[in-house]
Amino acid sequence: MTTALQASLARLLDSPGVTGVALVDAVTGLTYGEAGDAEAVGDGAADAALAALIAERLGQAGAEGELESVITTSTRRHQVLLAVARPGGDPLLLAAGLDRERANLALATRSLDSLAAEVLG
């Protein structure tokens, strides 16, 4: 049986070049759901730890506001972590793995950001 969360995550795979997605608790690293290639997304706990470390370092450097996204690239892949606010709960991370040859990073990030609300809906 497919849950609404799994169906929403699966729809994110329609974005050009997106090979895997996961919704992760930004504090605990617990993965709530995933679709596509789980290896392309990474480990939920590691993603949460990376986002927390970057947010901490940005704060130490004087940056104001919340962490919005983290993008890492290699010669073959992009990994995108988007912070997703959640009313009345810990923030979430929408993690996505992208095939670098097939994805337009800017368009994929924008598409993922606009669909993040659907995942929580």
GROMACS .gro file of N, CA and C in nm:
model
  363
    1MET      N    1   0.084  -0.118   0.000
    1MET     CA    2   0.000   0.000   0.000
    1MET      C    3   0.089   0.124   0.000
    2THR      N    4   0.058   0.218  -0.087
    2THR     CA    5   0.134   0.341  -0.097
    2THR      C    6   0.070   0.448  -0.011
    3THR      N    7   0.151   0.512   0.073
    3THR     CA    8   0.099   0.621   0.156
    3THR      C    9   0.101   0.750   0.075
    4ALA      N   10   0.033   0.852   0.126
    4ALA     CA   11   0.032   0.982   0.060
    4ALA      C   12   0.173   1.040   0.053
    5LEU      N   13   0.253   1.019   0.158
    5LEU     CA   14   0.390   1.067   0.159
    5LEU      C   15   0.472   0.999   0.049
    6GLN      N   16   0.461   0.868   0.040
    6GLN     CA   17   0.536   0.796  -0.063
    6GLN      C   18   0.495   0.840  -0.203
    7ALA      N   19   0.366   0.862  -0.224
    7ALA     CA   20   0.317   0.907  -0.355
    7ALA      C   21   0.372   1.045  -0.389
    8SER      N   22   0.373   1.135  -0.290
    8SER     CA   23   0.426   1.270  -0.313
    8SER      C   24   0.575   1.265  -0.344
    9LEU      N   25   0.649   1.184  -0.269
    9LEU     CA   26   0.793   1.171  -0.295
    9LEU      C   27   0.817   1.112  -0.434
   10ALA      N   28   0.737   1.014  -0.474
   10ALA     CA   29   0.753   0.953  -0.606
   10ALA      C   30   0.730   1.056  -0.716
   11ARG      N   31   0.638   1.150  -0.696
   11ARG     CA   32   0.614   1.254  -0.796
   11ARG      C   33   0.736   1.345  -0.814
   12LEU      N   34   0.816   1.359  -0.709
   12LEU     CA   35   0.937   1.442  -0.720
   12LEU      C   36   1.037   1.381  -0.818
   13LEU      N   37   1.027   1.250  -0.840
   13LEU     CA   38   1.117   1.185  -0.935
   13LEU      C   39   1.089   1.227  -1.079
   14ASP      N   40   0.976   1.294  -1.103
   14ASP     CA   41   0.945   1.344  -1.237
   14ASP      C   42   1.028   1.466  -1.273
   15SER      N   43   1.092   1.529  -1.175
   15SER     CA   44   1.178   1.645  -1.203
   15SER      C   45   1.300   1.595  -1.281
   16PRO      N   46   1.338   1.664  -1.388
   16PRO     CA   47   1.448   1.617  -1.472
   16PRO      C   48   1.577   1.592  -1.394
   17GLY      N   49   1.629   1.471  -1.407
   17GLY     CA   50   1.756   1.436  -1.345
   17GLY      C   51   1.748   1.390  -1.202
   18VAL      N   52   1.632   1.401  -1.136
   18VAL     CA   53   1.619   1.357  -0.998
   18VAL      C   54   1.610   1.205  -0.997
   19THR      N   55   1.703   1.142  -0.926
   19THR     CA   56   1.708   0.996  -0.923
   19THR      C   57   1.662   0.937  -0.790
   20GLY      N   58   1.660   1.017  -0.685
   20GLY     CA   59   1.615   0.969  -0.555
   20GLY      C   60   1.581   1.084  -0.464
   21VAL      N   61   1.484   1.065  -0.376
   21VAL     CA   62   1.444   1.168  -0.280
   21VAL      C   63   1.411   1.103  -0.146
   22ALA      N   64   1.425   1.180  -0.041
   22ALA     CA   65   1.388   1.133   0.092
   22ALA      C   66   1.345   1.252   0.177
   23LEU      N   67   1.256   1.228   0.270
   23LEU     CA   68   1.215   1.329   0.367
   23LEU      C   69   1.272   1.286   0.501
   24VAL      N   70   1.353   1.375   0.560
   24VAL     CA   71   1.432   1.342   0.679
   24VAL      C   72   1.405   1.444   0.788
   25ASP      N   73   1.397   1.398   0.912
   25ASP     CA   74   1.387   1.487   1.026
   25ASP      C   75   1.522   1.555   1.043
   26ALA      N   76   1.525   1.687   1.040
   26ALA     CA   77   1.652   1.762   1.043
   26ALA      C   78   1.722   1.754   1.178
   27VAL      N   79   1.652   1.715   1.284
   27VAL     CA   80   1.712   1.707   1.416
   27VAL      C   81   1.761   1.566   1.446
   28THR      N   82   1.676   1.468   1.423
   28THR     CA   83   1.710   1.330   1.459
   28THR      C   84   1.773   1.250   1.346
   29GLY      N   85   1.750   1.291   1.221
   29GLY     CA   86   1.800   1.216   1.107
   29GLY      C   87   1.709   1.101   1.065
   30LEU      N   88   1.595   1.086   1.132
   30LEU     CA   89   1.500   0.981   1.099
   30LEU      C   90   1.445   1.004   0.959
   31THR      N   91   1.449   0.902   0.875
   31THR     CA   92   1.394   0.912   0.741
   31THR      C   93   1.247   0.871   0.745
   32TYR      N   94   1.158   0.963   0.704
   32TYR     CA   95   1.015   0.937   0.707
   32TYR      C   96   0.968   0.863   0.582
   33GLY      N   97   1.037   0.885   0.472
   33GLY     CA   98   1.000   0.819   0.347
   33GLY      C   99   1.102   0.848   0.241
   34GLU      N  100   1.107   0.760   0.141
   34GLU     CA  101   1.199   0.780   0.030
   34GLU      C  102   1.144   0.719  -0.096
   35ALA      N  103   1.196   0.765  -0.209
   35ALA     CA  104   1.156   0.712  -0.339
   35ALA      C  105   1.277   0.717  -0.431
   36GLY      N  106   1.282   0.623  -0.522
   36GLY     CA  107   1.392   0.620  -0.617
   36GLY      C  108   1.516   0.558  -0.558
   37ASP      N  109   1.631   0.604  -0.606
   37ASP     CA  110   1.762   0.551  -0.567
   37ASP      C  111   1.804   0.604  -0.430
   38ALA      N  112   1.793   0.520  -0.329
   38ALA     CA  113   1.825   0.561  -0.191
   38ALA      C  114   1.973   0.597  -0.176
   39GLU      N  115   2.061   0.532  -0.250
   39GLU     CA  116   2.204   0.563  -0.241
   39GLU      C  117   2.234   0.704  -0.292
   40ALA      N  118   2.157   0.752  -0.389
   40ALA     CA  119   2.178   0.886  -0.443
   40ALA      C  120   2.142   0.994  -0.342
   41VAL      N  121   2.054   0.959  -0.249
   41VAL     CA  122   2.006   1.056  -0.150
   41VAL      C  123   2.101   1.067  -0.033
   42GLY      N  124   2.157   0.955   0.009
   42GLY     CA  125   2.245   0.955   0.124
   42GLY      C  126   2.174   0.906   0.248
   43ASP      N  127   2.244   0.907   0.357
   43ASP     CA  128   2.193   0.860   0.485
   43ASP      C  129   2.126   0.975   0.559
   44GLY      N  130   2.007   0.952   0.612
   44GLY     CA  131   1.932   1.057   0.680
   44GLY      C  132   2.006   1.120   0.796
   45ALA      N  133   2.070   1.036   0.879
   45ALA     CA  134   2.144   1.088   0.994
   45ALA      C  135   2.263   1.172   0.949
   46ALA      N  136   2.332   1.128   0.846
   46ALA     CA  137   2.446   1.205   0.795
   46ALA      C  138   2.400   1.336   0.732
   47ASP      N  139   2.287   1.333   0.660
   47ASP     CA  140   2.232   1.455   0.601
   47ASP      C  141   2.196   1.557   0.710
   48ALA      N  142   2.130   1.509   0.816
   48ALA     CA  143   2.091   1.597   0.926
   48ALA      C  144   2.213   1.655   0.996
   49ALA      N  145   2.315   1.571   1.018
   49ALA     CA  146   2.437   1.618   1.083
   49ALA      C  147   2.509   1.722   0.998
   50LEU      N  148   2.514   1.700   0.867
   50LEU     CA  149   2.578   1.796   0.777
   50LEU      C  150   2.505   1.930   0.778
   51ALA      N  151   2.373   1.926   0.768
   51ALA     CA  152   2.295   2.051   0.769
   51ALA      C  153   2.312   2.125   0.901
   52ALA      N  154   2.313   2.052   1.013
   52ALA     CA  155   2.332   2.116   1.144
   52ALA      C  156   2.469   2.179   1.155
   53LEU      N  157   2.573   2.109   1.107
   53LEU     CA  158   2.708   2.163   1.111
   53LEU      C  159   2.720   2.290   1.028
   54ILE      N  160   2.665   2.288   0.909
   54ILE     CA  161   2.672   2.406   0.822
   54ILE      C  162   2.595   2.522   0.884
   55ALA      N  163   2.477   2.496   0.937
   55ALA     CA  164   2.398   2.602   1.001
   55ALA      C  165   2.474   2.661   1.119
   56GLU      N  166   2.538   2.575   1.197
   56GLU     CA  167   2.616   2.623   1.312
   56GLU      C  168   2.732   2.711   1.267
   57ARG      N  169   2.803   2.667   1.168
   57ARG     CA  170   2.919   2.744   1.118
   57ARG      C  171   2.875   2.876   1.056
   58LEU      N  172   2.763   2.876   0.987
   58LEU     CA  173   2.711   3.001   0.931
   58LEU      C  174   2.676   3.098   1.041
   59GLY      N  175   2.614   3.047   1.148
   59GLY     CA  176   2.581   3.131   1.263
   59GLY      C  177   2.706   3.189   1.327
   60GLN      N  178   2.810   3.108   1.341
   60GLN     CA  179   2.936   3.155   1.398
   60GLN      C  180   3.001   3.262   1.310
   61ALA      N  181   2.975   3.253   1.181
   61ALA     CA  182   3.032   3.350   1.087
   61ALA      C  183   2.948   3.478   1.078
   62GLY      N  184   2.837   3.482   1.152
   62GLY     CA  185   2.756   3.603   1.155
   62GLY      C  186   2.637   3.600   1.061
   63ALA      N  187   2.612   3.489   0.993
   63ALA     CA  188   2.497   3.482   0.904
   63ALA      C  189   2.369   3.482   0.987
   64GLU      N  190   2.268   3.548   0.937
   64GLU     CA  191   2.140   3.555   1.006
   64GLU      C  192   2.036   3.477   0.929
   65GLY      N  193   1.937   3.425   1.001
   65GLY     CA  194   1.829   3.351   0.937
   65GLY      C  195   1.854   3.201   0.940
   66GLU      N  196   1.758   3.128   0.887
   66GLU     CA  197   1.763   2.983   0.887
   66GLU      C  198   1.836   2.932   0.763
   67LEU      N  199   1.893   2.814   0.776
   67LEU     CA  200   1.954   2.747   0.663
   67LEU      C  201   1.846   2.715   0.561
   68GLU      N  202   1.870   2.748   0.436
   68GLU     CA  203   1.771   2.725   0.331
   68GLU      C  204   1.802   2.597   0.253
   69SER      N  205   1.927   2.582   0.209
   69SER     CA  206   1.962   2.464   0.132
   69SER      C  207   2.112   2.439   0.137
   70VAL      N  208   2.148   2.316   0.108
   70VAL     CA  209   2.287   2.275   0.096
   70VAL      C  210   2.296   2.196  -0.034
   71ILE      N  211   2.391   2.232  -0.118
   71ILE     CA  212   2.410   2.161  -0.244
   71ILE      C  213   2.554   2.115  -0.252
   72THR      N  214   2.574   1.986  -0.271
   72THR     CA  215   2.708   1.932  -0.291
   72THR      C  216   2.713   1.871  -0.430
   73THR      N  217   2.829   1.882  -0.492
   73THR     CA  218   2.843   1.830  -0.627
   73THR      C  219   2.967   1.743  -0.639
   74SER      N  220   2.958   1.649  -0.729
   74SER     CA  221   3.074   1.569  -0.769
   74SER      C  222   3.075   1.570  -0.922
   75THR      N  223   3.165   1.497  -0.979
   75THR     CA  224   3.173   1.498  -1.125
   75THR      C  225   3.052   1.431  -1.191
   76ARG      N  226   2.981   1.346  -1.116
   76ARG     CA  227   2.865   1.277  -1.174
   76ARG      C  228   2.732   1.306  -1.107
   77ARG      N  229   2.732   1.362  -0.986
   77ARG     CA  230   2.608   1.377  -0.911
   77ARG      C  231   2.601   1.512  -0.841
   78HIS      N  232   2.479   1.552  -0.812
   78HIS     CA  233   2.449   1.663  -0.721
   78HIS      C  234   2.367   1.603  -0.608
   79GLN      N  235   2.387   1.654  -0.488
   79GLN     CA  236   2.297   1.621  -0.378
   79GLN      C  237   2.243   1.752  -0.324
   80VAL      N  238   2.112   1.760  -0.312
   80VAL     CA  239   2.045   1.881  -0.265
   80VAL      C  240   1.973   1.849  -0.135
   81LEU      N  241   1.996   1.933  -0.034
   81LEU     CA  242   1.923   1.925   0.092
   81LEU      C  243   1.846   2.055   0.107
   82LEU      N  244   1.715   2.047   0.109
   82LEU     CA  245   1.631   2.166   0.125
   82LEU      C  246   1.567   2.162   0.263
   83ALA      N  247   1.583   2.270   0.337
   83ALA     CA  248   1.518   2.281   0.468
   83ALA      C  249   1.370   2.310   0.445
   84VAL      N  250   1.285   2.236   0.515
   84VAL     CA  251   1.140   2.251   0.502
   84VAL      C  252   1.083   2.278   0.640
   85ALA      N  253   1.025   2.396   0.657
   85ALA     CA  254   0.964   2.431   0.786
   85ALA      C  255   0.838   2.349   0.806
   86ARG      N  256   0.814   2.314   0.931
   86ARG     CA  257   0.697   2.235   0.965
   86ARG      C  258   0.631   2.300   1.085
   87PRO      N  259   0.506   2.344   1.071
   87PRO     CA  260   0.439   2.407   1.184
   87PRO      C  261   0.426   2.310   1.302
   88GLY      N  262   0.470   2.355   1.417
   88GLY     CA  263   0.453   2.276   1.538
   88GLY      C  264   0.544   2.155   1.549
   89GLY      N  265   0.654   2.155   1.477
   89GLY     CA  266   0.744   2.041   1.486
   89GLY      C  267   0.884   2.076   1.442
   90ASP      N  268   0.972   1.978   1.456
   90ASP     CA  269   1.110   1.998   1.412
   90ASP      C  270   1.114   2.020   1.262
   91PRO      N  271   1.212   2.094   1.215
   91PRO     CA  272   1.224   2.114   1.070
   91PRO      C  273   1.257   1.981   1.001
   92LEU      N  274   1.230   1.979   0.873
   92LEU     CA  275   1.258   1.861   0.791
   92LEU      C  276   1.359   1.897   0.684
   93LEU      N  277   1.419   1.796   0.627
   93LEU     CA  278   1.506   1.812   0.511
   93LEU      C  279   1.448   1.730   0.398
   94LEU      N  280   1.435   1.791   0.283
   94LEU     CA  281   1.401   1.718   0.162
   94LEU      C  282   1.534   1.694   0.091
   95ALA      N  283   1.578   1.570   0.088
   95ALA     CA  284   1.707   1.535   0.028
   95ALA      C  285   1.680   1.476  -0.110
   96ALA      N  286   1.760   1.520  -0.207
   96ALA     CA  287   1.744   1.470  -0.344
   96ALA      C  288   1.881   1.442  -0.405
   97GLY      N  289   1.889   1.333  -0.477
   97GLY     CA  290   2.007   1.300  -0.555
   97GLY      C  291   1.976   1.327  -0.700
   98LEU      N  292   2.068   1.392  -0.769
   98LEU     CA  293   2.047   1.427  -0.909
   98LEU      C  294   2.162   1.375  -0.996
   99ASP      N  295   2.127   1.328  -1.113
   99ASP     CA  296   2.226   1.289  -1.212
   99ASP      C  297   2.275   1.418  -1.278
  100ARG      N  298   2.403   1.446  -1.265
  100ARG     CA  299   2.458   1.574  -1.311
  100ARG      C  300   2.441   1.595  -1.461
  101GLU      N  301   2.448   1.490  -1.540
  101GLU     CA  302   2.435   1.503  -1.686
  101GLU      C  303   2.293   1.531  -1.730
  102ARG      N  304   2.196   1.488  -1.651
  102ARG     CA  305   2.055   1.504  -1.691
  102ARG      C  306   1.985   1.618  -1.621
  103ALA      N  307   2.042   1.668  -1.513
  103ALA     CA  308   1.972   1.768  -1.431
  103ALA      C  309   2.024   1.908  -1.458
  104ASN      N  310   1.932   2.003  -1.461
  104ASN     CA  311   1.967   2.144  -1.454
  104ASN      C  312   1.950   2.179  -1.307
  105LEU      N  313   2.061   2.203  -1.239
  105LEU     CA  314   2.059   2.219  -1.094
  105LEU      C  315   1.963   2.328  -1.049
  106ALA      N  316   1.964   2.442  -1.114
  106ALA     CA  317   1.877   2.553  -1.074
  106ALA      C  318   1.730   2.516  -1.092
  107LEU      N  319   1.696   2.458  -1.204
  107LEU     CA  320   1.556   2.421  -1.229
  107LEU      C  321   1.511   2.308  -1.136
  108ALA      N  322   1.598   2.210  -1.114
  108ALA     CA  323   1.563   2.100  -1.025
  108ALA      C  324   1.542   2.149  -0.882
  109THR      N  325   1.629   2.237  -0.836
  109THR     CA  326   1.615   2.291  -0.700
  109THR      C  327   1.487   2.371  -0.687
  110ARG      N  328   1.456   2.450  -0.786
  110ARG     CA  329   1.333   2.529  -0.783
  110ARG      C  330   1.210   2.438  -0.784
  111SER      N  331   1.214   2.335  -0.867
  111SER     CA  332   1.103   2.240  -0.875
  111SER      C  333   1.085   2.167  -0.742
  112LEU      N  334   1.196   2.121  -0.683
  112LEU     CA  335   1.188   2.051  -0.555
  112LEU      C  336   1.133   2.143  -0.447
  113ASP      N  337   1.179   2.268  -0.447
  113ASP     CA  338   1.132   2.365  -0.348
  113ASP      C  339   0.982   2.388  -0.361
  114SER      N  340   0.933   2.401  -0.483
  114SER     CA  341   0.791   2.427  -0.501
  114SER      C  342   0.705   2.305  -0.468
  115LEU      N  343   0.762   2.185  -0.481
  115LEU     CA  344   0.686   2.064  -0.451
  115LEU      C  345   0.699   2.021  -0.304
  116ALA      N  346   0.789   2.085  -0.228
  116ALA     CA  347   0.809   2.047  -0.088
  116ALA      C  348   0.680   2.064  -0.007
  117ALA      N  349   0.603   2.166  -0.035
  117ALA     CA  350   0.477   2.188   0.037
  117ALA      C  351   0.381   2.074   0.013
  118GLU      N  352   0.381   2.019  -0.107
  118GLU     CA  353   0.294   1.906  -0.141
  118GLU      C  354   0.329   1.784  -0.058
  119VAL      N  355   0.457   1.763  -0.036
  119VAL     CA  356   0.501   1.647   0.040
  119VAL      C  357   0.446   1.654   0.183
  120LEU      N  358   0.439   1.773   0.240
  120LEU     CA  359   0.388   1.789   0.377
  120LEU      C  360   0.236   1.792   0.382
  121GLY      N  361   0.172   1.815   0.269
  121GLY     CA  362   0.027   1.829   0.264
  121GLY      C  363  -0.045   1.705   0.278
   0.00000   0.00000   0.00000
